[in-house]
């Protein structure tokens, strides 16, 4: 037999151009709280804040929507950060003893963050080949001198060096060695211990020539830069932790390792101060932990603020993370649930002002940022418009809702405001207000829903760059747990000394792991939602604008249907609370459906137009009529060998011996069954594999050279009955003439069940259907040949478009589906996509992803991609994420590959599992427990920071000292590009320096980015940063 191989014709240039107008990959912004923060800085003039992390990332925040991101090349921990006030420049010190100067560079009205200079501090600096300076050793503290052109560096060796900020080089002849300080000390103090490392450097606000230096031994020194001598000495003997200079300069406050702080007079006539005027141990007299940082702020109304971290009694509360605020006789101990990194106050820094008058206190913790209003009695917390801790309880699931109606949005905002009312006397708002958000108002509102381990569902405004919390739903009150007992103990503890006050919302502990939310579904047109949990609980809730006290109907559904031979060994179901319960304004539960056995819910779907909710577990699936509060269908999907499905995720019954025995049996069985597979039904698979080379493709498609042979799955694999997806659709199932409601369910074993539903039709002009029973009849059952898990099922209308959501067509909110042409069903498994015609369920087209690409499907979604060239043109495509972290886009219903991008590292299993797509070609995935990375597959629908910063300081506009023409040209296009473009620019800056290769002086030219390419499509610079090589590549 002759074998023919058809060659692919040349790519259609029109289609390739259309792809560029539809698809483009960008990682745009990171939502949430930075993972593992390590440093904090604040610019009081520009009102912007910077956070550094252990991974070397730099995040700068201003007003909501104003964000700048940078990444150090060596990814070392950011130890310290300091703003040059009003200049938009930031100096960072890493734990590898390197200094880096960052600058917010404006261009064409926008701005981006750029690393301008870096300097690796030597162990022994050398100037002109000869120097007698002592060893620089490790830098312990940095102080920016008030003139803005120099920085003082305190070291472990006790020396203080000075740095030129314009060139980031050490200044010769201005170093303060410990010997010079020792000469000014009395003989009895000089003998014995050394001064130790420099622990603190503080500048005088009124006189910039004076620097307050604190050594670890406890010695404090005022150093005059003009006279180059020691002006005043404070002889402390307790190990020093931090220093603060009172605004007028007449008082110095020092904190120490024994939990005490001392007040020293700085305006006394004597140059030698032997004792402080006052020394206090706030939480003594028993041994206390060190006070790590202390601030002194005076007020015009009288009664200065003393704010410090640490100092708690070591034996009783040594494990607490606290910041204490003391004003006059009022002491509040702010008790946090994570470690304190740093804090600052927002106060007046103008020279003409006599008082600080602090407005707010910002505390950076390891897991959240807390801001307190210091001008309102009681010092309440200020709600954060961004940087909210997504992981206040561990995230267990997420979902996105696009195009939220304005009415529902307003009701959610109102319910959220009632949850956390602000004091009527509070006049303070979010104090970090620098910069200007230049992005246009979003055309539609988007909600991001996150389910959590403690049984809560949080609603986030995902319309723009800032992820703003809107509302929190808690389901724990419906069940009997130990929450009330724990709350009473916590309340009793607050009455004791110290005066603890719980602050912050990060709470990693769950009262009961069974409360964890597994799936959520929201109908945006009827304000109803479903929350499904770990113990088989399914809650149907409805949004209410007023509080209510009502009982919740409870129903049970046995998915095993009295099947013999199965015994549930997992956790028990949650016990619902009895009687009427008070519910605040917001989503209030109407019905509780308890699945039996109480296994975790694996799939859920809601159809509010029919009043039905469907849910699935590892045992089967069910349909419940929440309008009549009665069950409709229960189907068991268990295989006789599905023993693991009966143990549950929280079971401790399964022994190690049993696990090993099952593993060895599985290995032995796989070896033996390899020879028997040719006899059973899988012989068809081998015949298909043998004919792969002879398959005839359409004339315009080239035969794939190699397709991977996929071994069939055994029908008795464990957990084969897990329900992976559920889907309601109004389509043709019984015949090609009559359409009606259907339910589709896909399982882990590659089975798809299609049920025809008899739903009573609602009367004309009414949305509520009659009170008649809903019936379900099995219509079709599809078994995929490879038994690959079914990830998603979607019905396409006669035009090949997905069916609209409930009420979209009836309320004229979307185009009505085509019910004249033939419908089709798209079944997506982990290995392939396949389209079947309806109602015959005959194969129409397919794409074998695993055979072609060697990967498996993890997430799929249908998305609409709008063209950037034509506002009226859009295509509906299938987006899928694989286990390798790649994103593929396919046409629908033809299933032709369009584009694919590398999105997530294949090692990031949690990131791949957490990914969720939106309806308009965007997506979210967790890059850490507290951060969502946002990406876009659409060339038109992009959400990215676009902001400016008003910086008033002299700039050299005629000659750029740090960049050439090529680099300036490339960065000129970076200001309006995506966050991912800037991320790649920062990541490769150390390697190529944005157009410069790495070298001794970092000024060796590398090939420029072709200007014509930038003019043609500026966003392609993101790919250029990734692909830049020593020789220019053609475009």
PDB file of N, CA and C in Angstrom, residues 313-370:
ATOM      1  N   UNK A 313       6.878  40.795  78.564  1.00  0.00           N
ATOM      2  CA  UNK A 313       7.448  39.899  79.578  1.00  0.00           C
ATOM      3  C   UNK A 313       7.862  38.572  78.944  1.00  0.00           C
ATOM      4  N   UNK A 314       9.093  38.195  79.179  1.00  0.00           N
ATOM      5  CA  UNK A 314       9.661  37.054  78.468  1.00  0.00           C
ATOM      6  C   UNK A 314       8.951  35.747  78.831  1.00  0.00           C
ATOM      7  N   UNK A 315       8.627  35.539  80.089  1.00  0.00           N
ATOM      8  CA  UNK A 315       8.054  34.267  80.513  1.00  0.00           C
ATOM      9  C   UNK A 315       6.585  34.139  80.136  1.00  0.00           C
ATOM     10  N   UNK A 316       5.816  35.213  80.294  1.00  0.00           N
ATOM     11  CA  UNK A 316       4.366  35.135  80.100  1.00  0.00           C
ATOM     12  C   UNK A 316       3.947  35.360  78.661  1.00  0.00           C
ATOM     13  N   UNK A 317       4.519  36.377  78.008  1.00  0.00           N
ATOM     14  CA  UNK A 317       4.064  36.766  76.677  1.00  0.00           C
ATOM     15  C   UNK A 317       5.221  36.917  75.705  1.00  0.00           C
ATOM     16  N   UNK A 318       6.236  36.106  75.885  1.00  0.00           N
ATOM     17  CA  UNK A 318       7.382  36.212  75.002  1.00  0.00           C
ATOM     18  C   UNK A 318       7.100  35.799  73.575  1.00  0.00           C
ATOM     19  N   UNK A 319       6.003  35.075  73.352  1.00  0.00           N
ATOM     20  CA  UNK A 319       5.672  34.634  72.001  1.00  0.00           C
ATOM     21  C   UNK A 319       4.707  35.579  71.302  1.00  0.00           C
ATOM     22  N   UNK A 320       4.331  36.699  71.935  1.00  0.00           N
ATOM     23  CA  UNK A 320       3.402  37.642  71.327  1.00  0.00           C
ATOM     24  C   UNK A 320       4.161  38.591  70.396  1.00  0.00           C
ATOM     25  N   UNK A 321       3.458  39.021  69.342  1.00  0.00           N
ATOM     26  CA  UNK A 321       3.996  40.005  68.399  1.00  0.00           C
ATOM     27  C   UNK A 321       3.238  41.307  68.637  1.00  0.00           C
ATOM     28  N   UNK A 322       3.901  42.263  69.285  1.00  0.00           N
ATOM     29  CA  UNK A 322       3.195  43.435  69.779  1.00  0.00           C
ATOM     30  C   UNK A 322       3.895  44.727  69.388  1.00  0.00           C
ATOM     31  N   UNK A 323       3.072  45.768  69.226  1.00  0.00           N
ATOM     32  CA  UNK A 323       3.520  47.154  69.130  1.00  0.00           C
ATOM     33  C   UNK A 323       2.725  47.935  70.164  1.00  0.00           C
ATOM     34  N   UNK A 324       3.428  48.648  71.045  1.00  0.00           N
ATOM     35  CA  UNK A 324       2.780  49.390  72.121  1.00  0.00           C
ATOM     36  C   UNK A 324       2.720  50.867  71.780  1.00  0.00           C
ATOM     37  N   UNK A 325       1.568  51.471  72.051  1.00  0.00           N
ATOM     38  CA  UNK A 325       1.353  52.899  71.817  1.00  0.00           C
ATOM     39  C   UNK A 325       1.033  53.533  73.163  1.00  0.00           C
ATOM     40  N   UNK A 326       1.864  54.490  73.569  1.00  0.00           N
ATOM     41  CA  UNK A 326       1.725  55.157  74.868  1.00  0.00           C
ATOM     42  C   UNK A 326       1.576  56.655  74.644  1.00  0.00           C
ATOM     43  N   UNK A 327       0.490  57.211  75.161  1.00  0.00           N
ATOM     44  CA  UNK A 327       0.279  58.652  75.146  1.00  0.00           C
ATOM     45  C   UNK A 327      -0.279  59.065  76.503  1.00  0.00           C
ATOM     46  N   UNK A 328       0.505  59.896  77.205  1.00  0.00           N
ATOM     47  CA  UNK A 328       0.132  60.321  78.555  1.00  0.00           C
ATOM     48  C   UNK A 328      -0.086  59.070  79.416  1.00  0.00           C
ATOM     49  N   UNK A 329      -1.295  58.880  79.915  1.00  0.00           N
ATOM     50  CA  UNK A 329      -1.589  57.735  80.765  1.00  0.00           C
ATOM     51  C   UNK A 329      -2.228  56.575  79.998  1.00  0.00           C
ATOM     52  N   UNK A 330      -2.390  56.729  78.717  1.00  0.00           N
ATOM     53  CA  UNK A 330      -3.063  55.700  77.909  1.00  0.00           C
ATOM     54  C   UNK A 330      -2.022  54.792  77.277  1.00  0.00           C
ATOM     55  N   UNK A 331      -2.137  53.504  77.535  1.00  0.00           N
ATOM     56  CA  UNK A 331      -1.241  52.502  76.956  1.00  0.00           C
ATOM     57  C   UNK A 331      -2.086  51.418  76.295  1.00  0.00           C
ATOM     58  N   UNK A 332      -1.818  51.171  75.040  1.00  0.00           N
ATOM     59  CA  UNK A 332      -2.491  50.105  74.285  1.00  0.00           C
ATOM     60  C   UNK A 332      -1.424  49.189  73.718  1.00  0.00           C
ATOM     61  N   UNK A 333      -1.579  47.898  73.960  1.00  0.00           N
ATOM     62  CA  UNK A 333      -0.657  46.895  73.426  1.00  0.00           C
ATOM     63  C   UNK A 333      -1.318  46.220  72.230  1.00  0.00           C
ATOM     64  N   UNK A 334      -0.905  46.617  71.048  1.00  0.00           N
ATOM     65  CA  UNK A 334      -1.471  46.061  69.819  1.00  0.00           C
ATOM     66  C   UNK A 334      -0.931  44.654  69.628  1.00  0.00           C
ATOM     67  N   UNK A 335      -1.818  43.675  69.634  1.00  0.00           N
ATOM     68  CA  UNK A 335      -1.443  42.260  69.563  1.00  0.00           C
ATOM     69  C   UNK A 335      -1.726  41.752  68.157  1.00  0.00           C
ATOM     70  N   UNK A 336      -0.681  41.327  67.465  1.00  0.00           N
ATOM     71  CA  UNK A 336      -0.804  40.845  66.098  1.00  0.00           C
ATOM     72  C   UNK A 336      -0.584  39.334  66.062  1.00  0.00           C
ATOM     73  N   UNK A 337      -1.000  38.729  64.956  1.00  0.00           N
ATOM     74  CA  UNK A 337      -0.872  37.281  64.805  1.00  0.00           C
ATOM     75  C   UNK A 337       0.349  36.884  63.990  1.00  0.00           C
ATOM     76  N   UNK A 338       1.141  37.846  63.544  1.00  0.00           N
ATOM     77  CA  UNK A 338       2.377  37.526  62.817  1.00  0.00           C
ATOM     78  C   UNK A 338       3.468  38.498  63.240  1.00  0.00           C
ATOM     79  N   UNK A 339       4.686  38.177  62.878  1.00  0.00           N
ATOM     80  CA  UNK A 339       5.861  38.909  63.350  1.00  0.00           C
ATOM     81  C   UNK A 339       5.876  40.341  62.809  1.00  0.00           C
ATOM     82  N   UNK A 340       6.308  41.280  63.666  1.00  0.00           N
ATOM     83  CA  UNK A 340       6.428  42.688  63.270  1.00  0.00           C
ATOM     84  C   UNK A 340       7.724  42.881  62.489  1.00  0.00           C
ATOM     85  N   UNK A 341       7.616  43.400  61.276  1.00  0.00           N
ATOM     86  CA  UNK A 341       8.788  43.675  60.446  1.00  0.00           C
ATOM     87  C   UNK A 341       9.298  45.088  60.705  1.00  0.00           C
ATOM     88  N   UNK A 342       8.416  46.075  60.606  1.00  0.00           N
ATOM     89  CA  UNK A 342       8.802  47.476  60.801  1.00  0.00           C
ATOM     90  C   UNK A 342       7.535  48.303  60.908  1.00  0.00           C
ATOM     91  N   UNK A 343       7.680  49.568  61.308  1.00  0.00           N
ATOM     92  CA  UNK A 343       6.530  50.474  61.374  1.00  0.00           C
ATOM     93  C   UNK A 343       7.008  51.902  61.228  1.00  0.00           C
ATOM     94  N   UNK A 344       6.088  52.788  60.862  1.00  0.00           N
ATOM     95  CA  UNK A 344       6.388  54.211  60.743  1.00  0.00           C
ATOM     96  C   UNK A 344       5.108  54.990  61.032  1.00  0.00           C
ATOM     97  N   UNK A 345       5.280  56.284  61.302  1.00  0.00           N
ATOM     98  CA  UNK A 345       4.140  57.169  61.510  1.00  0.00           C
ATOM     99  C   UNK A 345       4.056  58.150  60.360  1.00  0.00           C
ATOM    100  N   UNK A 346       2.851  58.520  60.018  1.00  0.00           N
ATOM    101  CA  UNK A 346       2.608  59.569  59.031  1.00  0.00           C
ATOM    102  C   UNK A 346       2.404  60.860  59.811  1.00  0.00           C
ATOM    103  N   UNK A 347       3.361  61.752  59.711  1.00  0.00           N
ATOM    104  CA  UNK A 347       3.320  62.989  60.494  1.00  0.00           C
ATOM    105  C   UNK A 347       3.946  64.117  59.682  1.00  0.00           C
ATOM    106  N   UNK A 348       3.878  65.314  60.233  1.00  0.00           N
ATOM    107  CA  UNK A 348       4.421  66.480  59.547  1.00  0.00           C
ATOM    108  C   UNK A 348       5.949  66.461  59.588  1.00  0.00           C
ATOM    109  N   UNK A 349       6.559  66.730  58.436  1.00  0.00           N
ATOM    110  CA  UNK A 349       8.026  66.799  58.363  1.00  0.00           C
ATOM    111  C   UNK A 349       8.504  68.167  57.898  1.00  0.00           C
ATOM    112  N   UNK A 350       7.603  69.139  57.819  1.00  0.00           N
ATOM    113  CA  UNK A 350       7.996  70.480  57.395  1.00  0.00           C
ATOM    114  C   UNK A 350       8.844  71.140  58.476  1.00  0.00           C
ATOM    115  N   UNK A 351       9.886  71.812  58.063  1.00  0.00           N
ATOM    116  CA  UNK A 351      10.798  72.439  59.020  1.00  0.00           C
ATOM    117  C   UNK A 351      10.114  73.528  59.828  1.00  0.00           C
ATOM    118  N   UNK A 352       9.154  74.203  59.228  1.00  0.00           N
ATOM    119  CA  UNK A 352       8.516  75.306  59.949  1.00  0.00           C
ATOM    120  C   UNK A 352       7.514  74.832  60.993  1.00  0.00           C
ATOM    121  N   UNK A 353       7.133  73.561  60.935  1.00  0.00           N
ATOM    122  CA  UNK A 353       6.195  73.035  61.925  1.00  0.00           C
ATOM    123  C   UNK A 353       6.942  72.673  63.204  1.00  0.00           C
ATOM    124  N   UNK A 354       6.304  73.027  64.320  1.00  0.00           N
ATOM    125  CA  UNK A 354       6.940  72.778  65.610  1.00  0.00           C
ATOM    126  C   UNK A 354       6.618  71.403  66.170  1.00  0.00           C
ATOM    127  N   UNK A 355       5.502  70.835  65.725  1.00  0.00           N
ATOM    128  CA  UNK A 355       5.047  69.567  66.285  1.00  0.00           C
ATOM    129  C   UNK A 355       4.925  68.516  65.185  1.00  0.00           C
ATOM    130  N   UNK A 356       5.025  67.247  65.628  1.00  0.00           N
ATOM    131  CA  UNK A 356       4.865  66.130  64.680  1.00  0.00           C
ATOM    132  C   UNK A 356       3.402  65.907  64.342  1.00  0.00           C
ATOM    133  N   UNK A 357       2.544  65.903  65.380  1.00  0.00           N
ATOM    134  CA  UNK A 357       1.110  65.646  65.204  1.00  0.00           C
ATOM    135  C   UNK A 357       0.873  64.438  64.299  1.00  0.00           C
ATOM    136  N   UNK A 358       1.225  63.245  64.757  1.00  0.00           N
ATOM    137  CA  UNK A 358       1.069  62.062  63.892  1.00  0.00           C
ATOM    138  C   UNK A 358      -0.393  61.806  63.529  1.00  0.00           C
ATOM    139  N   UNK A 359      -0.604  61.482  62.279  1.00  0.00           N
ATOM    140  CA  UNK A 359      -1.952  61.202  61.799  1.00  0.00           C
ATOM    141  C   UNK A 359      -2.262  59.709  61.825  1.00  0.00           C
ATOM    142  N   UNK A 360      -1.280  58.882  61.495  1.00  0.00           N
ATOM    143  CA  UNK A 360      -1.536  57.446  61.387  1.00  0.00           C
ATOM    144  C   UNK A 360      -0.275  56.681  61.736  1.00  0.00           C
ATOM    145  N   UNK A 361      -0.480  55.443  62.134  1.00  0.00           N
ATOM    146  CA  UNK A 361       0.607  54.505  62.405  1.00  0.00           C
ATOM    147  C   UNK A 361       0.449  53.321  61.459  1.00  0.00           C
ATOM    148  N   UNK A 362       1.470  53.045  60.673  1.00  0.00           N
ATOM    149  CA  UNK A 362       1.461  51.918  59.737  1.00  0.00           C
ATOM    150  C   UNK A 362       2.429  50.857  60.240  1.00  0.00           C
ATOM    151  N   UNK A 363       1.937  49.647  60.406  1.00  0.00           N
ATOM    152  CA  UNK A 363       2.735  48.529  60.921  1.00  0.00           C
ATOM    153  C   UNK A 363       2.789  47.450  59.844  1.00  0.00           C
ATOM    154  N   UNK A 364       3.999  47.135  59.395  1.00  0.00           N
ATOM    155  CA  UNK A 364       4.188  46.047  58.444  1.00  0.00           C
ATOM    156  C   UNK A 364       4.481  44.770  59.215  1.00  0.00           C
ATOM    157  N   UNK A 365       3.627  43.794  59.014  1.00  0.00           N
ATOM    158  CA  UNK A 365       3.782  42.489  59.646  1.00  0.00           C
ATOM    159  C   UNK A 365       4.191  41.469  58.591  1.00  0.00           C
ATOM    160  N   UNK A 366       4.530  40.310  59.048  1.00  0.00           N
ATOM    161  CA  UNK A 366       4.969  39.268  58.122  1.00  0.00           C
ATOM    162  C   UNK A 366       3.840  38.827  57.200  1.00  0.00           C
ATOM    163  N   UNK A 367       2.580  39.002  57.628  1.00  0.00           N
ATOM    164  CA  UNK A 367       1.465  38.507  56.841  1.00  0.00           C
ATOM    165  C   UNK A 367       0.443  39.567  56.480  1.00  0.00           C
ATOM    166  N   UNK A 368       0.606  40.817  56.908  1.00  0.00           N
ATOM    167  CA  UNK A 368      -0.375  41.843  56.578  1.00  0.00           C
ATOM    168  C   UNK A 368       0.179  43.221  56.912  1.00  0.00           C
ATOM    169  N   UNK A 369      -0.525  44.246  56.451  1.00  0.00           N
ATOM    170  CA  UNK A 369      -0.215  45.631  56.769  1.00  0.00           C
ATOM    171  C   UNK A 369      -1.403  46.226  57.507  1.00  0.00           C
ATOM    172  N   UNK A 370      -1.132  46.835  58.684  1.00  0.00           N
ATOM    173  CA  UNK A 370      -2.187  47.418  59.515  1.00  0.00           C
ATOM    174  C   UNK A 370      -1.906  48.903  59.680  1.00  0.00           C
TER     175      UNK A 370
END
